Short mmCIF file of N, CA and C in Angstrom, two decimals:
data_model
loop_
_atom_site.label_atom_id
_atom_site.label_comp_id
_atom_site.label_asym_id
_atom_site.label_seq_id
_atom_site.Cartn_x
_atom_site.Cartn_y
_atom_site.Cartn_z
N MET A 3 0.88 -1.57 -0.28
CA MET A 3 0.21 -0.06 -0.09
C MET A 3 0.91 1.21 0.04
N SER A 4 0.69 2.22 -0.87
CA SER A 4 1.28 3.16 -0.62
C SER A 4 0.90 4.37 0.20
N PRO A 5 1.74 5.20 0.86
CA PRO A 5 1.61 6.03 1.64
C PRO A 5 0.18 7.02 1.39
N ILE A 6 -0.19 7.46 2.55
CA ILE A 6 -1.17 8.32 2.50
C ILE A 6 -0.92 9.86 2.89
N THR A 7 -1.06 10.46 2.50
CA THR A 7 -1.14 11.95 2.91
C THR A 7 -2.23 12.62 3.19
N LEU A 8 -2.13 13.40 4.33
CA LEU A 8 -3.38 13.98 4.86
C LEU A 8 -2.96 15.41 5.18
N ARG A 9 -3.77 16.66 4.90
CA ARG A 9 -3.58 17.97 5.63
C ARG A 9 -4.58 17.65 6.85
N LEU A 10 -4.23 18.20 8.05
CA LEU A 10 -4.84 17.77 9.10
C LEU A 10 -4.68 19.27 9.63
N PRO A 11 -5.95 19.33 10.18
CA PRO A 11 -5.99 21.08 11.42
C PRO A 11 -4.93 20.89 11.58
N PHE A 12 -4.49 22.16 12.51
CA PHE A 12 -3.70 22.68 13.74
C PHE A 12 -4.17 22.14 14.92
N PRO A 13 -3.68 21.01 16.15
CA PRO A 13 -4.40 20.64 16.87
C PRO A 13 -4.01 21.48 18.55
N GLU A 14 -4.67 22.00 19.18
CA GLU A 14 -4.10 22.65 20.49
C GLU A 14 -3.38 21.78 21.07
N SER A 15 -2.81 22.10 22.06
CA SER A 15 -1.92 21.37 22.93
C SER A 15 -2.37 20.29 23.73
N THR A 16 -2.05 18.88 24.00
CA THR A 16 -2.81 18.06 25.06
C THR A 16 -2.88 18.87 26.33
N ASN A 17 -2.36 19.59 26.88
CA ASN A 17 -2.48 20.43 27.67
C ASN A 17 -4.23 21.08 27.80
N HIS A 18 -4.63 21.59 26.22
CA HIS A 18 -5.86 22.09 25.96
C HIS A 18 -7.32 20.97 25.91
N LEU A 19 -6.54 19.82 25.61
CA LEU A 19 -7.69 19.00 24.87
C LEU A 19 -8.23 18.03 25.91
N TYR A 20 -7.85 18.18 27.04
CA TYR A 20 -8.11 17.08 28.25
C TYR A 20 -8.23 17.87 29.50
N ALA A 21 -9.62 17.59 29.86
CA ALA A 21 -10.22 18.55 31.21
C ALA A 21 -9.91 17.78 32.34
N THR A 22 -9.73 17.73 33.60
CA THR A 22 -9.87 16.88 35.08
C THR A 22 -11.34 17.18 35.39
N VAL A 23 -11.85 15.89 35.64
CA VAL A 23 -13.38 15.89 36.20
C VAL A 23 -13.15 15.28 37.02
N HIS A 24 -13.74 15.65 38.24
CA HIS A 24 -13.69 14.63 39.57
C HIS A 24 -12.00 13.72 39.67
N GLY A 25 -10.90 14.50 39.22
CA GLY A 25 -9.78 14.03 39.97
C GLY A 25 -9.32 13.28 38.22
N ARG A 26 -10.09 13.20 37.74
CA ARG A 26 -9.62 11.88 35.91
C ARG A 26 -9.81 12.88 35.15
N ARG A 27 -8.10 12.74 34.08
CA ARG A 27 -8.19 13.32 32.43
C ARG A 27 -9.55 12.88 31.89
N ILE A 28 -9.95 13.46 31.15
CA ILE A 28 -10.83 13.04 30.05
C ILE A 28 -10.90 14.12 28.92
N LEU A 29 -11.06 13.38 27.91
CA LEU A 29 -11.12 14.19 26.77
C LEU A 29 -11.92 15.48 26.53
N SER A 30 -11.49 16.57 26.25
CA SER A 30 -12.41 17.87 25.99
C SER A 30 -13.66 17.84 24.90
N ALA A 31 -14.78 18.85 25.01
CA ALA A 31 -15.17 18.89 23.77
C ALA A 31 -14.62 18.97 22.87
N GLN A 32 -13.81 20.12 23.08
CA GLN A 32 -12.58 20.53 21.84
C GLN A 32 -12.23 19.44 21.59
N GLY A 33 -11.34 18.31 22.22
CA GLY A 33 -10.78 17.27 22.12
C GLY A 33 -11.35 16.06 21.19
N LYS A 34 -12.51 16.21 21.31
CA LYS A 34 -13.74 14.92 20.40
C LYS A 34 -14.04 15.72 19.53
N ALA A 35 -13.88 17.22 19.03
CA ALA A 35 -14.28 17.80 18.26
C ALA A 35 -13.16 17.28 16.82
N TYR A 36 -12.07 17.90 17.62
CA TYR A 36 -10.89 17.59 16.70
C TYR A 36 -10.91 15.94 15.92
N LYS A 37 -10.51 15.36 17.26
CA LYS A 37 -10.56 13.90 16.66
C LYS A 37 -11.43 13.55 15.62
N GLU A 38 -12.53 13.79 16.08
CA GLU A 38 -13.62 13.51 15.17
C GLU A 38 -13.32 13.83 13.44
N GLU A 39 -13.05 15.33 13.77
CA GLU A 39 -12.90 15.96 12.16
C GLU A 39 -11.27 15.20 11.90
N VAL A 40 -10.45 14.64 12.40
CA VAL A 40 -9.32 14.23 11.91
C VAL A 40 -9.85 12.51 11.56
N GLY A 41 -11.17 12.28 12.03
CA GLY A 41 -11.20 10.61 11.53
C GLY A 41 -12.06 10.90 10.40
N TRP A 42 -12.75 12.08 10.34
CA TRP A 42 -13.40 12.10 8.85
C TRP A 42 -12.45 12.39 7.97
N LEU A 43 -11.51 12.97 8.30
CA LEU A 43 -10.37 13.41 6.94
C LEU A 43 -10.07 12.16 6.60
N VAL A 44 -9.57 11.06 7.28
CA VAL A 44 -8.91 9.81 6.98
C VAL A 44 -10.11 8.83 6.20
N ARG A 45 -11.41 8.95 6.76
CA ARG A 45 -12.37 8.04 6.32
C ARG A 45 -12.43 8.65 5.13
N SER A 46 -12.76 9.69 4.28
CA SER A 46 -12.60 10.52 3.11
C SER A 46 -11.37 10.07 2.43
N ALA A 47 -10.26 10.60 2.38
CA ALA A 47 -8.88 9.80 1.63
C ALA A 47 -8.95 8.84 1.96
N TRP A 48 -9.34 7.23 2.82
CA TRP A 48 -8.79 6.25 2.73
C TRP A 48 -9.64 6.03 1.68
N GLY A 49 -10.83 6.21 1.17
CA GLY A 49 -12.00 5.63 0.46
C GLY A 49 -12.58 4.43 0.82
N GLY A 50 -12.89 4.15 2.13
CA GLY A 50 -13.43 3.15 2.84
C GLY A 50 -12.41 1.50 2.70
N GLN A 51 -11.16 1.64 2.62
CA GLN A 51 -10.12 0.63 2.60
C GLN A 51 -10.19 0.13 4.06
N PRO A 52 -9.92 -0.78 4.17
CA PRO A 52 -9.54 -1.54 5.49
C PRO A 52 -8.13 -0.44 6.35
N ALA A 53 -8.66 -1.02 7.39
CA ALA A 53 -7.39 -0.17 8.61
C ALA A 53 -5.90 -0.82 8.31
N LEU A 54 -5.05 -0.17 8.45
CA LEU A 54 -3.66 -1.05 8.25
C LEU A 54 -3.44 -1.78 9.79
N ARG A 55 -3.12 -3.17 9.03
CA ARG A 55 -2.63 -4.06 10.29
C ARG A 55 -0.92 -3.62 10.13
N GLY A 56 -0.84 -4.47 11.38
CA GLY A 56 1.04 -4.61 11.54
C GLY A 56 1.86 -3.36 11.80
N SER A 57 2.98 -3.03 11.41
CA SER A 57 4.10 -1.90 11.61
C SER A 57 3.32 -1.11 11.23
N VAL A 58 3.31 0.62 11.78
CA VAL A 58 2.95 1.56 11.24
C VAL A 58 3.75 2.61 11.07
N ALA A 59 4.27 3.51 10.11
CA ALA A 59 5.29 4.62 10.50
C ALA A 59 4.35 5.71 10.02
N LEU A 60 4.58 7.02 10.78
CA LEU A 60 3.46 8.30 10.98
C LEU A 60 4.42 9.06 10.79
N ALA A 61 4.67 10.10 9.78
CA ALA A 61 5.54 11.21 10.01
C ALA A 61 4.58 12.47 9.86
N PHE A 62 4.88 13.55 10.91
CA PHE A 62 3.85 14.60 11.13
C PHE A 62 5.18 16.13 10.45
N GLU A 63 4.47 16.80 9.90
CA GLU A 63 5.21 17.87 9.46
C GLU A 63 4.38 19.54 9.91
N VAL A 64 4.51 19.70 10.70
CA VAL A 64 4.04 20.69 11.46
C VAL A 64 3.74 22.13 11.39
N HIS A 65 3.09 22.80 10.98
CA HIS A 65 2.97 24.31 10.27
C HIS A 65 2.16 25.18 11.10
N CYS A 66 3.14 25.86 12.68
CA CYS A 66 2.08 26.37 13.20
C CYS A 66 1.47 27.54 13.23
N PRO A 67 0.32 28.12 13.65
CA PRO A 67 -0.21 29.19 13.40
C PRO A 67 0.65 30.62 13.32
N ASP A 68 1.37 30.86 14.17
CA ASP A 68 2.29 31.50 14.41
C ASP A 68 3.75 31.24 15.01
N ARG A 69 4.73 32.40 15.39
CA ARG A 69 6.31 32.17 16.07
C ARG A 69 6.05 31.58 17.24
N ARG A 70 5.10 31.54 18.19
CA ARG A 70 4.97 31.17 19.57
C ARG A 70 5.87 29.70 20.01
N ARG A 71 6.42 29.92 21.00
CA ARG A 71 7.05 28.31 21.11
C ARG A 71 5.89 27.38 21.25
N ARG A 72 6.26 26.30 20.89
CA ARG A 72 5.54 24.81 21.18
C ARG A 72 6.21 23.92 21.37
N ASP A 73 5.66 22.99 22.25
CA ASP A 73 6.28 21.71 22.42
C ASP A 73 5.66 20.63 21.33
N LEU A 74 6.53 20.18 20.25
CA LEU A 74 5.79 19.43 19.37
C LEU A 74 5.31 18.42 20.07
N ASP A 75 6.29 17.57 20.70
CA ASP A 75 5.37 16.42 21.69
C ASP A 75 4.20 16.51 22.11
N ASN A 76 3.80 17.82 22.66
CA ASN A 76 2.36 17.65 22.75
C ASN A 76 1.40 17.77 21.89
N LEU A 77 1.77 18.01 21.06
CA LEU A 77 0.17 17.65 19.73
C LEU A 77 0.50 15.94 19.45
N LEU A 78 1.35 15.46 19.43
CA LEU A 78 1.26 13.94 19.02
C LEU A 78 0.22 12.74 19.33
N LYS A 79 -0.56 13.08 20.61
CA LYS A 79 -1.35 11.75 20.79
C LYS A 79 -2.82 12.46 20.21
N ILE A 80 -3.37 13.47 20.38
CA ILE A 80 -4.27 13.66 19.99
C ILE A 80 -4.61 13.49 18.67
N MET A 81 -3.31 13.63 17.42
CA MET A 81 -3.24 13.55 15.93
C MET A 81 -3.19 11.95 15.70
N GLN A 82 -2.55 11.41 16.90
CA GLN A 82 -2.56 10.08 16.53
C GLN A 82 -4.10 9.08 16.86
N ASP A 83 -4.81 9.38 17.82
CA ASP A 83 -5.83 9.32 18.05
C ASP A 83 -6.86 9.56 17.31
N GLY A 84 -6.92 10.60 16.30
CA GLY A 84 -7.75 11.01 15.34
C GLY A 84 -7.39 10.16 14.14
N LEU A 85 -6.23 9.62 13.97
CA LEU A 85 -5.97 8.97 13.23
C LEU A 85 -6.91 7.47 13.21
N GLN A 86 -6.58 7.08 14.48
CA GLN A 86 -6.87 5.88 14.74
C GLN A 86 -8.34 5.52 15.00
N GLU A 87 -9.11 7.22 14.74
CA GLU A 87 -10.73 7.02 14.92
C GLU A 87 -11.27 6.54 13.74
N GLY A 88 -10.16 7.25 12.76
CA GLY A 88 -10.60 7.27 11.75
C GLY A 88 -10.41 6.05 10.83
N GLY A 89 -9.70 4.83 11.32
CA GLY A 89 -9.16 3.58 10.78
C GLY A 89 -8.37 3.59 9.83
N ALA A 90 -7.21 4.39 9.97
CA ALA A 90 -6.05 4.65 9.40
C ALA A 90 -5.00 3.50 10.22
N PHE A 91 -5.24 2.89 11.13
CA PHE A 91 -4.66 2.03 11.98
C PHE A 91 -5.64 1.55 13.37
N LEU A 92 -5.58 0.12 13.67
CA LEU A 92 -5.94 -0.35 14.36
C LEU A 92 -5.98 -0.17 15.68
N ASN A 93 -4.83 0.52 16.11
CA ASN A 93 -4.41 0.94 17.26
C ASN A 93 -2.82 1.63 17.66
N ASP A 94 -2.91 2.85 18.06
CA ASP A 94 -1.73 3.71 18.01
C ASP A 94 -0.67 2.53 18.80
N ALA A 95 -0.64 1.64 18.90
CA ALA A 95 0.19 1.09 19.80
C ALA A 95 1.42 0.24 18.53
N GLN A 96 0.64 0.12 17.36
CA GLN A 96 1.21 -0.44 15.99
C GLN A 96 1.99 0.78 15.27
N VAL A 97 2.62 2.08 15.81
CA VAL A 97 3.37 2.71 15.35
C VAL A 97 4.67 2.18 16.08
N ASP A 98 5.50 2.01 15.15
CA ASP A 98 7.06 1.98 15.03
C ASP A 98 7.80 2.59 15.02
N ASP A 99 7.73 3.73 14.07
CA ASP A 99 8.74 4.78 13.57
C ASP A 99 7.79 5.66 13.56
N LEU A 100 7.85 6.64 14.25
CA LEU A 100 7.33 8.13 14.44
C LEU A 100 8.35 9.26 14.15
N HIS A 101 8.07 9.96 13.39
CA HIS A 101 8.93 11.53 12.84
C HIS A 101 7.66 12.66 13.30
N ILE A 102 8.38 13.41 13.69
CA ILE A 102 7.77 14.96 14.15
C ILE A 102 8.48 15.99 13.67
N MET A 103 8.42 16.77 12.60
CA MET A 103 9.24 17.81 12.39
C MET A 103 8.35 19.62 12.21
N ARG A 104 9.46 20.38 12.39
CA ARG A 104 8.27 21.47 12.65
C ARG A 104 8.53 22.41 11.10
N GLY A 105 7.78 22.87 10.80
CA GLY A 105 7.45 23.72 9.38
C GLY A 105 7.20 24.78 9.72
N ALA A 106 7.09 26.03 8.54
CA ALA A 106 7.23 27.18 8.68
C ALA A 106 5.59 27.66 9.30
N PRO A 107 6.00 28.46 10.27
CA PRO A 107 4.53 29.04 10.54
C PRO A 107 3.77 29.63 9.23
N GLU A 108 2.77 29.24 9.54
CA GLU A 108 1.48 29.72 8.53
C GLU A 108 0.16 29.67 9.05
N LYS A 109 -0.66 30.64 9.04
CA LYS A 109 -1.96 30.91 9.46
C LYS A 109 -2.84 30.12 8.72
N PRO A 110 -3.83 29.31 9.04
CA PRO A 110 -4.46 29.38 10.89
C PRO A 110 -3.43 27.87 11.28
N GLY A 111 -2.25 27.44 10.37
CA GLY A 111 -1.96 26.29 11.29
C GLY A 111 -2.37 25.06 10.56
N TYR A 112 -1.58 24.07 10.23
CA TYR A 112 -2.36 22.70 9.73
C TYR A 112 -0.47 21.99 10.16
N VAL A 113 -1.27 20.80 9.63
CA VAL A 113 -0.10 19.47 9.84
C VAL A 113 -0.45 18.54 8.90
N VAL A 114 1.18 18.24 7.94
CA VAL A 114 1.03 17.18 7.14
C VAL A 114 1.03 16.18 7.82
N ALA A 115 0.32 15.00 7.61
CA ALA A 115 0.85 13.18 8.30
C ALA A 115 0.77 12.78 6.98
N THR A 116 1.97 11.61 7.23
CA THR A 116 1.90 10.91 5.90
C THR A 116 2.19 9.61 6.89
N ILE A 117 1.11 8.53 6.31
CA ILE A 117 0.92 7.46 6.95
C ILE A 117 1.45 6.31 6.24
N THR A 118 2.08 5.42 6.80
CA THR A 118 2.51 4.16 5.66
C THR A 118 2.86 3.38 6.55
N LYS A 119 2.75 1.78 5.65
CA LYS A 119 2.83 0.66 6.42
C LYS A 119 4.33 0.40 6.29
N ARG A 120 4.72 -0.05 7.53
CA ARG A 120 5.87 -0.18 7.78
C ARG A 120 6.45 -1.65 7.58
N VAL A 121 7.49 -1.89 6.72
CA VAL A 121 8.05 -2.98 6.39
C VAL A 121 9.45 -2.97 6.80
N PRO A 122 9.62 -4.06 7.91
CA PRO A 122 10.32 -4.44 9.07
C PRO A 122 11.98 -4.56 8.26
N CYS A 123 12.95 -4.17 8.89
CA CYS A 123 14.14 -4.42 8.51
C CYS A 123 14.62 -5.60 7.99
N ALA A 124 15.26 -6.33 7.34
CA ALA A 124 15.77 -7.69 7.16
C ALA A 124 17.27 -7.56 8.34
N SER A 125 17.15 -8.89 9.17
CA SER A 125 18.36 -8.52 9.99
C SER A 125 19.32 -9.80 9.57
#
């Protein structure tokens, strides 16, 4: 299967996508909306094909909406959960190869996500 490349909306930091209710961390309404939107984008691009099985590689090129300092790793969880929600793979535990890099800032911000079935290296 060839790689799938998607343009995802820029996510808020994980710190903003989860709320603490009665001492438990739960996904906020904003987090649920983001996850559903990414899921819809995956299903639209995938054309109803089944989820990838086995090892998966993900690459994210993050274009922040401005030049503020941000920790890129705080963006990963919700993007992976959205890709899983859309059926790109069965579980984000399948991700064995993960890359994230910062691109040039561009309003309103976006992320280019590339999903690839990973072929194990011969040993």
